[in-house]
PDB file of C-alpha atoms in Angstrom:
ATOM      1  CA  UNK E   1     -89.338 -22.677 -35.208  1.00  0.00           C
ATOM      2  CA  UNK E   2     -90.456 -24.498 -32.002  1.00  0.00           C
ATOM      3  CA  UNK E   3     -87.516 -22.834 -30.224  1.00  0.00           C
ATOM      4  CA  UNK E   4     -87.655 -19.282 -31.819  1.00  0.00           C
ATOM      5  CA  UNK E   5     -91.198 -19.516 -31.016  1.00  0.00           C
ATOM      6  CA  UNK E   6     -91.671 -21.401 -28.056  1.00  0.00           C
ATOM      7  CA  UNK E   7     -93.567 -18.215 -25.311  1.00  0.00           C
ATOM      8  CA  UNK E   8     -95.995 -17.427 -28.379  1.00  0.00           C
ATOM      9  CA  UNK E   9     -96.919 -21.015 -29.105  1.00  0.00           C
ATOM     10  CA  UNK E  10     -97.367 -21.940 -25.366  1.00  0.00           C
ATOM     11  CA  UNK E  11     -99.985 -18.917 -25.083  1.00  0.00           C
ATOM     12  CA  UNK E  12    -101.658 -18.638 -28.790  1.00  0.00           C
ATOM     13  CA  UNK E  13    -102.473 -21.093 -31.412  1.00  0.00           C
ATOM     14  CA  UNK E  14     -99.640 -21.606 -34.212  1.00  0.00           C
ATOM     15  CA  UNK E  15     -99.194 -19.658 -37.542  1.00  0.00           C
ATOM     16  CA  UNK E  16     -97.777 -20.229 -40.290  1.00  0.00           C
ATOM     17  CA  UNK E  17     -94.612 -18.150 -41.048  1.00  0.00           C
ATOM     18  CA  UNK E  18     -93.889 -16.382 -43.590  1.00  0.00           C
ATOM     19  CA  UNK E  19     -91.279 -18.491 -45.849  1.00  0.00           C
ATOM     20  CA  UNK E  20     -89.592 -18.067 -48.781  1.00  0.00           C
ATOM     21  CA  UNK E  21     -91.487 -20.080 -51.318  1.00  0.00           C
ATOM     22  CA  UNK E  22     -95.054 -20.529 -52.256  1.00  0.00           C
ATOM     23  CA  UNK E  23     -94.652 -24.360 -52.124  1.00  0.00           C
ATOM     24  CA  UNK E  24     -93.518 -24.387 -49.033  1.00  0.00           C
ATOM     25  CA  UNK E  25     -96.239 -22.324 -48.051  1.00  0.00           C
ATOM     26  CA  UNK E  26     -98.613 -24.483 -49.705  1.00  0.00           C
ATOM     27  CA  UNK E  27     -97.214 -27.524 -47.594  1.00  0.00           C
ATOM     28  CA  UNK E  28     -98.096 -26.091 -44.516  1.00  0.00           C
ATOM     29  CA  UNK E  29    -101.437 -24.742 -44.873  1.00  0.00           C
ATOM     30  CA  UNK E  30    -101.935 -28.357 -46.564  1.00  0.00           C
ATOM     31  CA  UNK E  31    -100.502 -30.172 -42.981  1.00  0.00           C
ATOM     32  CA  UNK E  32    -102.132 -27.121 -40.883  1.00  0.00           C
ATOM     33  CA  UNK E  33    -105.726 -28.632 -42.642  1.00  0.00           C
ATOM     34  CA  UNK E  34    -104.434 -32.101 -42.167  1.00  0.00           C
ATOM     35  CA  UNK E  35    -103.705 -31.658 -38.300  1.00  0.00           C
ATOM     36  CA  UNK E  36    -106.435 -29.510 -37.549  1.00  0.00           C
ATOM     37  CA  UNK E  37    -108.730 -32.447 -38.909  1.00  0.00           C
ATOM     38  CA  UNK E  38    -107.310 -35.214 -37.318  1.00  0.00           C
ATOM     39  CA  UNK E  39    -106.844 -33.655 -33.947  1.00  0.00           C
ATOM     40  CA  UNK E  40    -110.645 -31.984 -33.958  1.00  0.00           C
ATOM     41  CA  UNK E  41    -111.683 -35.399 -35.315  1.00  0.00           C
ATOM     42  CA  UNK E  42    -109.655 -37.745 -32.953  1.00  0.00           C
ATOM     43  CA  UNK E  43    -113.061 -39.690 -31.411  1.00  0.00           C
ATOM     44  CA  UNK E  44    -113.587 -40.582 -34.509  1.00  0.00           C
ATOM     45  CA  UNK E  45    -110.201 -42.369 -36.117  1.00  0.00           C
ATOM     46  CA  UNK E  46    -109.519 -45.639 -36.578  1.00  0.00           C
ATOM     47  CA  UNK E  47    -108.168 -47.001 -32.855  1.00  0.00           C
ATOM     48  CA  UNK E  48    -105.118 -48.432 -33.708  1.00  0.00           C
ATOM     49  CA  UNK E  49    -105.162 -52.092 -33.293  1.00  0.00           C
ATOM     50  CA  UNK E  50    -102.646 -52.910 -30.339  1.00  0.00           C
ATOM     51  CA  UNK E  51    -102.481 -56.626 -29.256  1.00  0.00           C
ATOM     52  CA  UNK E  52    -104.577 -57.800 -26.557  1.00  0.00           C
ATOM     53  CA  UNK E  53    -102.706 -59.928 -24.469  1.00  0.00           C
ATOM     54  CA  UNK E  54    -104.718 -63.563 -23.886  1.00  0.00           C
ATOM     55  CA  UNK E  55    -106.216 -62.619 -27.702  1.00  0.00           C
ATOM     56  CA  UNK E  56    -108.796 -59.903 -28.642  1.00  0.00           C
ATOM     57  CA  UNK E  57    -111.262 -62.009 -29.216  1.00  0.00           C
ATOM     58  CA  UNK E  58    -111.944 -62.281 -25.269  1.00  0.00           C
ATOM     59  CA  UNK E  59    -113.250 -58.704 -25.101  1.00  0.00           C
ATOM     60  CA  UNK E  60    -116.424 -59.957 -27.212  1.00  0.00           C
ATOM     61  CA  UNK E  61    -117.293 -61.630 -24.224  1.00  0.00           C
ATOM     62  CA  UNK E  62    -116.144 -58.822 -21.558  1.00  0.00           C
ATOM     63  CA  UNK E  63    -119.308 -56.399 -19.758  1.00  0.00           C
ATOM     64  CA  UNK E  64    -118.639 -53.308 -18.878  1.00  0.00           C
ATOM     65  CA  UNK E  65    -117.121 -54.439 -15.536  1.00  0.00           C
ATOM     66  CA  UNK E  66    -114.468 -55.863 -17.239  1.00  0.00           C
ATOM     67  CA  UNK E  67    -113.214 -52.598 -19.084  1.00  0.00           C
ATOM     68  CA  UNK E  68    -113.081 -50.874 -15.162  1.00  0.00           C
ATOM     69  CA  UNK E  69    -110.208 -48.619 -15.604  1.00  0.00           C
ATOM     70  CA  UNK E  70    -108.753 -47.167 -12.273  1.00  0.00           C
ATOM     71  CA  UNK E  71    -104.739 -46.270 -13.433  1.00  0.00           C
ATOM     72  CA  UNK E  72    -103.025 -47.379 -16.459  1.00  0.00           C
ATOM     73  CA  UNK E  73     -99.531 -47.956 -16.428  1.00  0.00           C
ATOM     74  CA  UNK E  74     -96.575 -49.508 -18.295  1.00  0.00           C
ATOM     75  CA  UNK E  75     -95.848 -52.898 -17.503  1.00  0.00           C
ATOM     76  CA  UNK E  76     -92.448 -52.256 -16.969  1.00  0.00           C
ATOM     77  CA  UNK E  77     -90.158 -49.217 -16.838  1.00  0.00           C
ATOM     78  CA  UNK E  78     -88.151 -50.136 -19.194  1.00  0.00           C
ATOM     79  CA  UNK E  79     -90.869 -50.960 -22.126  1.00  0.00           C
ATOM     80  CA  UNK E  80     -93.418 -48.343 -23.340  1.00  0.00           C
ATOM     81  CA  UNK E  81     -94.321 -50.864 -25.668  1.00  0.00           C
ATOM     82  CA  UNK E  82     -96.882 -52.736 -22.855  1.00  0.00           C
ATOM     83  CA  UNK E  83     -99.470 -51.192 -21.118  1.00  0.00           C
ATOM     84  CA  UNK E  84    -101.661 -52.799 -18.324  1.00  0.00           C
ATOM     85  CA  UNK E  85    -104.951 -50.862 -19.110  1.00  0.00           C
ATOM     86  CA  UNK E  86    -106.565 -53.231 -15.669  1.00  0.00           C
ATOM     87  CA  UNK E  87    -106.180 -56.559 -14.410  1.00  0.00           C
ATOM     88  CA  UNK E  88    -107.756 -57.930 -17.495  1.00  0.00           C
ATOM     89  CA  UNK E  89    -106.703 -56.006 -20.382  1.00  0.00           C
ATOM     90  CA  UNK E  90    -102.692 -55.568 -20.961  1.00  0.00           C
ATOM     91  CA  UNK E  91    -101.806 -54.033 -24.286  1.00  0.00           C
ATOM     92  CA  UNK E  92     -98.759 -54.652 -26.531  1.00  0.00           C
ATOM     93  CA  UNK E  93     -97.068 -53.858 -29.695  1.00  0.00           C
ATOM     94  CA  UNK E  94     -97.769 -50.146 -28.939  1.00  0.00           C
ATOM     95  CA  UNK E  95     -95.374 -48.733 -31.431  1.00  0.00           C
ATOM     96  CA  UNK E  96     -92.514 -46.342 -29.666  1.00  0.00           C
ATOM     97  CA  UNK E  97     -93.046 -43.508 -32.123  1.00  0.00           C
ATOM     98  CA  UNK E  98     -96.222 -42.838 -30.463  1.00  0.00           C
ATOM     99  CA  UNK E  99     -94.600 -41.401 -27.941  1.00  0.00           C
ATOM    100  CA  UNK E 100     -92.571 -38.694 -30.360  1.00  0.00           C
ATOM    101  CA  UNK E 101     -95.931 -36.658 -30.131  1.00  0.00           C
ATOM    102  CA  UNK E 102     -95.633 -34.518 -26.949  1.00  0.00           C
ATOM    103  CA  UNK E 103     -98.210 -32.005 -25.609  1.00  0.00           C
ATOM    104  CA  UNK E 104     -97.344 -29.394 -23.021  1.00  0.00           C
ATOM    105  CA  UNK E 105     -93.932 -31.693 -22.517  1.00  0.00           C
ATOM    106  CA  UNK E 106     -95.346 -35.056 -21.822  1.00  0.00           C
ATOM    107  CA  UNK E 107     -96.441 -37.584 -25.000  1.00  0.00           C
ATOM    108  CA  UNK E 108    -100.472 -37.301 -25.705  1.00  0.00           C
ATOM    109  CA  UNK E 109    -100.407 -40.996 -25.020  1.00  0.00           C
ATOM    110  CA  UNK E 110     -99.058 -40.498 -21.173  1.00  0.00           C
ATOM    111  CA  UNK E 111    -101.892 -37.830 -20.931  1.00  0.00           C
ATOM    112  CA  UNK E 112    -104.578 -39.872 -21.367  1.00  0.00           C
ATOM    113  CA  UNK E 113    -102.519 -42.611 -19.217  1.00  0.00           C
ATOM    114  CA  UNK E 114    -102.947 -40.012 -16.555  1.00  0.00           C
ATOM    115  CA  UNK E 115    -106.435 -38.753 -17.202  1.00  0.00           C
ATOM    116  CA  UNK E 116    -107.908 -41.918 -18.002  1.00  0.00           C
ATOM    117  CA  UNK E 117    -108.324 -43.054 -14.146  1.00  0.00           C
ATOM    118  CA  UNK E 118    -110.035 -42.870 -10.978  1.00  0.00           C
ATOM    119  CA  UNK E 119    -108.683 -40.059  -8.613  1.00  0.00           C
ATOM    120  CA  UNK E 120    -109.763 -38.378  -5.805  1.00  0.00           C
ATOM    121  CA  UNK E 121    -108.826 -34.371  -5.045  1.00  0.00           C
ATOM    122  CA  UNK E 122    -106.801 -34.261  -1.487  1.00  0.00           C
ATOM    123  CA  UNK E 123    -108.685 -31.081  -0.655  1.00  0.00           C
ATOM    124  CA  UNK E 124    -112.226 -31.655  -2.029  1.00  0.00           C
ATOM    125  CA  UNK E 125    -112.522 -35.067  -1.930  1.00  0.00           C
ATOM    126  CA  UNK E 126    -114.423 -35.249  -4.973  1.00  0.00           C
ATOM    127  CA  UNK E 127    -113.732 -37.932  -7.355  1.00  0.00           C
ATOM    128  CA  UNK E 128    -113.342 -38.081 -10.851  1.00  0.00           C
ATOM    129  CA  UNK E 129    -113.697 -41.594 -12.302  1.00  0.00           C
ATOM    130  CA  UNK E 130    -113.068 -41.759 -16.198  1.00  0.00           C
ATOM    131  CA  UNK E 131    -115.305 -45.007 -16.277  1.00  0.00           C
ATOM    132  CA  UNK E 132    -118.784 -42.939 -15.123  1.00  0.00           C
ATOM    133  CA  UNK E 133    -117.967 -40.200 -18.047  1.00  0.00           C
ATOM    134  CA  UNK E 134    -117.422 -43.356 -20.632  1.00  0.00           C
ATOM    135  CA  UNK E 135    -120.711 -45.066 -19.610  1.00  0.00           C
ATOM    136  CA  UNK E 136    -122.925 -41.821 -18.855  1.00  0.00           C
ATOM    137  CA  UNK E 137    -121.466 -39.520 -21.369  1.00  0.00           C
ATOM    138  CA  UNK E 138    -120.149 -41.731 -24.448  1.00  0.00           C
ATOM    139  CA  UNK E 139    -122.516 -45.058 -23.572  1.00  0.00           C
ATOM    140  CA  UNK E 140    -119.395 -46.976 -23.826  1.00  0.00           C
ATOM    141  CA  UNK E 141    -117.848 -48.743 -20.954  1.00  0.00           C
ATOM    142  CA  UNK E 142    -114.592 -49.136 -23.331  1.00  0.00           C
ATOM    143  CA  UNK E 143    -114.135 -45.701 -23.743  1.00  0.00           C
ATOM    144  CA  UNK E 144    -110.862 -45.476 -21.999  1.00  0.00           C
ATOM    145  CA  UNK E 145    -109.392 -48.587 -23.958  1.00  0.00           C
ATOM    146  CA  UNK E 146    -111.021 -47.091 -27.689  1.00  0.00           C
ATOM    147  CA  UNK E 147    -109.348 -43.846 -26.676  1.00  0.00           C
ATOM    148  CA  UNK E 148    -105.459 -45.066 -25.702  1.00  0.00           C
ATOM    149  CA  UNK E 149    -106.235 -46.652 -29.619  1.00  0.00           C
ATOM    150  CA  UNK E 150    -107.261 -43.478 -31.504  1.00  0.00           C
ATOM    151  CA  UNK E 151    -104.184 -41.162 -29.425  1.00  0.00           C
ATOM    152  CA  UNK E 152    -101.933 -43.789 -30.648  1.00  0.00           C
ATOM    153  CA  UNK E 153    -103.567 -43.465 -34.726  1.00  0.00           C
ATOM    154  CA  UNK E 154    -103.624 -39.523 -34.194  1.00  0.00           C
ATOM    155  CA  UNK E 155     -99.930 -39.486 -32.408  1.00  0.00           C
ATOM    156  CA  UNK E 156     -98.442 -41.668 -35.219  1.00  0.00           C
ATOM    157  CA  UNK E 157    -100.461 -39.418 -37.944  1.00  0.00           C
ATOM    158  CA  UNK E 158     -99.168 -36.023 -36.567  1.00  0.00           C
ATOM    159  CA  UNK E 159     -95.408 -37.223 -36.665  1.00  0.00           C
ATOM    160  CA  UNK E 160     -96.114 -38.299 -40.305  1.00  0.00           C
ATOM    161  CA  UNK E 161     -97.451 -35.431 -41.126  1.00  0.00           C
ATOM    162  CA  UNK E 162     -94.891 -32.565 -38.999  1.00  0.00           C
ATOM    163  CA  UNK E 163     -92.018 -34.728 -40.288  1.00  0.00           C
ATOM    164  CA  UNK E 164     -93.093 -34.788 -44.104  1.00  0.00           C
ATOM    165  CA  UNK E 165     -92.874 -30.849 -43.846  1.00  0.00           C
ATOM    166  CA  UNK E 166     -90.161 -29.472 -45.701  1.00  0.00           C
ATOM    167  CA  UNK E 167     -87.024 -27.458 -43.927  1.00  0.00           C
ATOM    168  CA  UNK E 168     -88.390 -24.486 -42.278  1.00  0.00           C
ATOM    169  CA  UNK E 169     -86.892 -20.992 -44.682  1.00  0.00           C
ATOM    170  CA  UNK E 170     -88.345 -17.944 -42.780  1.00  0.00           C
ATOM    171  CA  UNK E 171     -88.306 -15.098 -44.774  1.00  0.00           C
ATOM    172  CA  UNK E 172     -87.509 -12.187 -42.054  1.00  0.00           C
ATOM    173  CA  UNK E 173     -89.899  -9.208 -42.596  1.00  0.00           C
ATOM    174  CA  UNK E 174     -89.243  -5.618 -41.971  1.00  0.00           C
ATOM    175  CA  UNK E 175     -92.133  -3.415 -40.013  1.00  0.00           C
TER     176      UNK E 175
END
């Protein structure tokens, strides 16, 4: 489907083809809800409870200062399973199937990697800095952190949910 497919679905939102059987049919307009739901909804899952390295129990006492984000990055090439969120806060046990769920080629979880920072534009000079748009827009200076959480619950959920579907039987139509 995702290659027969692939120029509509990178320009329109996905339908559901027509297949053979009506429980099949049933299955994905019941994981179409289901994703739709959880991806509209993703502020508001349950962050996924990584391991904070030096104990979790140390963010009680952090200010916002201390959830400053400026790049995330893995801790080492090799192992997606750490990642230094800043000089305080380094994440692990980050399961590896979080990474199956890929938007526009890259996994959600390297988006917001990416997006979650401090950069300036070459030309403009104008700076975007993720930690002004969690304090002034969300009132939460661990907006960043909360959010690498809930993309790993959501990416985990969608692969659960696109690999539960059953085998794809198109039923060709005739115009």
């Amino acid at each position: 489907y995702l290659a027969r497919y692939a120029d509509n679905l990178s320009k329109e939102l996905p339908r559901i083809p027509p297949v053979k059987k009506f429980g099949d049919f049933q299955a994905f307009s019941t994981a179409d809800r289901k994703l739709a739901d959880l991806h509209i909804n993703y502020e508001t899952v349950e962050p996924y409870q990584v391991d904070i390295e030096g104990g979790a129990l140390l963010l009680a006492d952090f200010t916002d200062a201390d959830y400053r984000v400026t790049q995330m990055k893995f801790a080492s090439k090799a192992d997606k399973t750490r990642v230094v969120y800043n000089h305080k806060i380094t994440m692990s046990g980050i399961p590896l199937e979080a990474y199956d769920y890929v938007v526009n080629g890259k996994p959600a979880l390297e988006w917001v990697m990416e997006r979650q920072a401090v950069t300036t534009h070459k030309d403009s000079g104008i700076v975007n800095d993720a930690n002004l748009w969690a304090t002034e827009t969300m009132g939460d200076a661990s907006y960043p952190l909360k959010l690498f959480q809930r993309v790993i619950t959501v990416s985990l959920e969608t692969m659960k949910i696109v690999r539960a579907l059953p085998r794809l039987d198109i039923q060709i139509l005739n115009k």
